[in-house]
Amino acid sequence: RINSNGTLDASFNPGTGADLFISSLVLQSDGKILICGYFNNYNGFYRKHIARVNTNGSLDTSFDPGTGVNAYINSLAIQPDGKILIGGDFTIYNGISRNYIARVNADGSLDTTFETGNGTNDCIYSIVLQSDNRIIIGGRFTSYNDTSINYIARLWKQ
């Protein structure tokens, strides 16, 4: 974390941090930070490609994704209800099939009420939440739930 004058914020100490790259991060309203990418551990704790960091840089252990995803996460977005949308190159979240998109509860567990059918047929690189709570996704896909659509789609309200 960097101070407004460009110097490193010494009060933010991630320890060893992520063991591989972070592709995206989102600041929650409580100051905690959601991170995703291609890491397996954060500060020595197993967190497969997704974690939440406290305001001081330490891992928030109350956010537990279990076994996480089977491939990297590129993008995340927080919905007004605190649920977290994730998109990437994964097909499994904590042992449950999810094709490239999923929604996670505030505690890190999979939100099984978010049904995407077959999802996309390839990787999602970006997720944006519109003001009307519709979801925009962009990526390498050419279909969503078996409907032909190239690289960008707008999903229903969830």
XYZ file of C-alpha atoms in Angstrom:
158
model
C 0.000 0.000 0.000
C 1.242 3.450 -0.890
C 0.611 6.715 0.974
C -0.828 9.729 -0.849
C 2.696 11.199 -1.149
C 3.958 8.075 -2.946
C 5.876 6.543 -0.033
C 5.351 2.977 1.122
C 2.766 2.646 3.923
C 4.718 0.899 6.697
C 1.492 0.103 8.597
C 0.509 -2.342 5.837
C 2.604 -5.492 6.217
C 1.650 -8.485 4.069
C 4.552 -10.565 5.400
C 5.573 -12.885 2.569
C 2.311 -12.043 0.741
C 1.191 -14.147 -2.208
C 3.588 -16.774 -3.529
C 2.679 -16.011 -7.172
C 0.998 -13.141 -9.017
C -2.135 -11.207 -8.066
C -4.232 -10.311 -11.107
C -6.911 -8.191 -9.460
C -7.941 -6.712 -6.144
C -11.013 -4.968 -4.791
C -11.362 -2.826 -1.709
C -14.349 -3.734 0.472
C -16.352 -1.037 2.284
C -14.789 -2.163 5.613
C -11.263 -1.570 4.255
C -10.435 -5.249 3.765
C -8.988 -6.220 0.387
C -10.079 -9.135 -1.796
C -7.281 -10.474 -3.990
C -7.259 -13.036 -6.765
C -4.740 -14.409 -9.208
C -2.475 -17.390 -9.648
C -1.162 -17.901 -6.122
C -1.436 -20.931 -3.850
C -0.507 -19.344 -0.521
C -0.750 -15.988 1.176
C 1.725 -15.305 3.955
C 2.199 -19.059 4.453
C -1.538 -19.928 4.526
C -3.057 -22.086 1.773
C -5.408 -19.940 -0.275
C -5.857 -21.240 -3.827
C -6.128 -18.193 -6.113
C -8.402 -16.098 -3.840
C -7.989 -14.522 -0.405
C -9.057 -11.594 1.719
C -6.505 -9.357 3.415
C -7.065 -7.309 6.572
C -6.411 -3.552 6.609
C -2.933 -4.176 8.079
C -1.923 -6.634 5.307
C -2.407 -9.863 7.247
C -4.588 -12.682 5.926
C -8.239 -12.555 6.992
C -8.706 -16.175 8.084
C -12.495 -15.730 8.391
C -12.602 -15.814 4.561
C -12.008 -19.476 3.701
C -12.436 -20.662 0.099
C -11.655 -24.280 1.041
C -9.735 -25.872 -1.818
C -10.383 -22.788 -3.966
C -10.393 -23.028 -7.741
C -8.518 -25.381 -10.048
C -6.998 -22.584 -12.177
C -6.418 -18.865 -11.888
C -8.953 -16.101 -11.225
C -8.621 -12.949 -13.340
C -11.301 -10.650 -12.025
C -13.647 -10.071 -9.125
C -16.441 -7.685 -8.226
C -18.383 -7.112 -5.016
C -22.165 -6.948 -5.180
C -24.120 -4.593 -2.881
C -25.120 -7.560 -0.675
C -21.428 -8.397 -0.095
C -21.356 -11.431 -2.380
C -18.321 -11.695 -4.639
C -18.363 -12.455 -8.372
C -15.269 -14.174 -9.740
C -14.217 -14.934 -13.296
C -11.184 -16.668 -14.686
C -9.854 -19.861 -16.204
C -11.269 -22.235 -13.569
C -13.916 -24.942 -13.913
C -14.179 -25.966 -10.235
C -14.676 -23.996 -7.006
C -14.073 -25.933 -3.793
C -14.847 -29.233 -5.543
C -18.038 -28.000 -7.259
C -18.243 -27.545 -11.043
C -18.401 -23.904 -12.146
C -17.362 -22.948 -15.676
C -15.225 -19.810 -15.544
C -17.675 -17.802 -13.394
C -18.952 -18.185 -9.837
C -20.314 -16.204 -6.939
C -18.813 -16.511 -3.475
C -20.368 -15.655 -0.112
C -18.674 -13.151 2.218
C -17.116 -16.054 4.169
C -15.467 -17.552 1.053
C -17.934 -20.402 0.533
C -19.517 -20.956 -2.876
C -22.930 -19.345 -3.344
C -24.831 -22.275 -4.855
C -27.889 -20.077 -5.571
C -25.929 -18.365 -8.379
C -26.748 -20.654 -11.297
C -25.076 -20.029 -14.626
C -26.045 -23.247 -16.384
C -23.031 -24.258 -18.445
C -21.370 -20.860 -17.931
C -18.969 -19.726 -20.620
C -17.012 -22.037 -22.881
C -13.673 -20.346 -22.166
C -11.858 -17.930 -19.894
C -13.334 -14.739 -18.391
C -10.877 -11.845 -18.030
C -13.117 -9.138 -16.619
C -16.285 -8.751 -14.550
C -18.055 -5.433 -13.981
C -21.213 -4.833 -11.993
C -23.565 -2.231 -13.476
C -25.594 0.184 -11.336
C -28.734 -1.913 -12.011
C -26.835 -4.997 -10.670
C -26.542 -6.630 -14.068
C -23.212 -8.308 -14.656
C -20.957 -7.608 -17.640
C -18.320 -10.233 -18.464
C -15.553 -10.102 -21.027
C -13.057 -12.723 -22.075
C -12.018 -15.416 -24.507
C -15.436 -17.144 -24.621
C -17.706 -17.556 -27.626
C -20.776 -18.833 -25.797
C -22.613 -18.427 -22.514
C -24.872 -21.228 -21.318
C -24.736 -22.733 -24.817
C -25.852 -19.480 -26.503
C -23.418 -18.122 -29.071
C -21.970 -14.775 -27.963
C -18.497 -13.480 -28.710
C -16.220 -12.207 -25.945
C -18.689 -9.961 -24.064
C -22.035 -10.623 -22.403
C -24.468 -8.986 -20.018
C -26.070 -11.277 -17.484
C -29.344 -10.983 -15.608
C -29.806 -9.465 -12.182
C -28.799 -11.752 -9.350
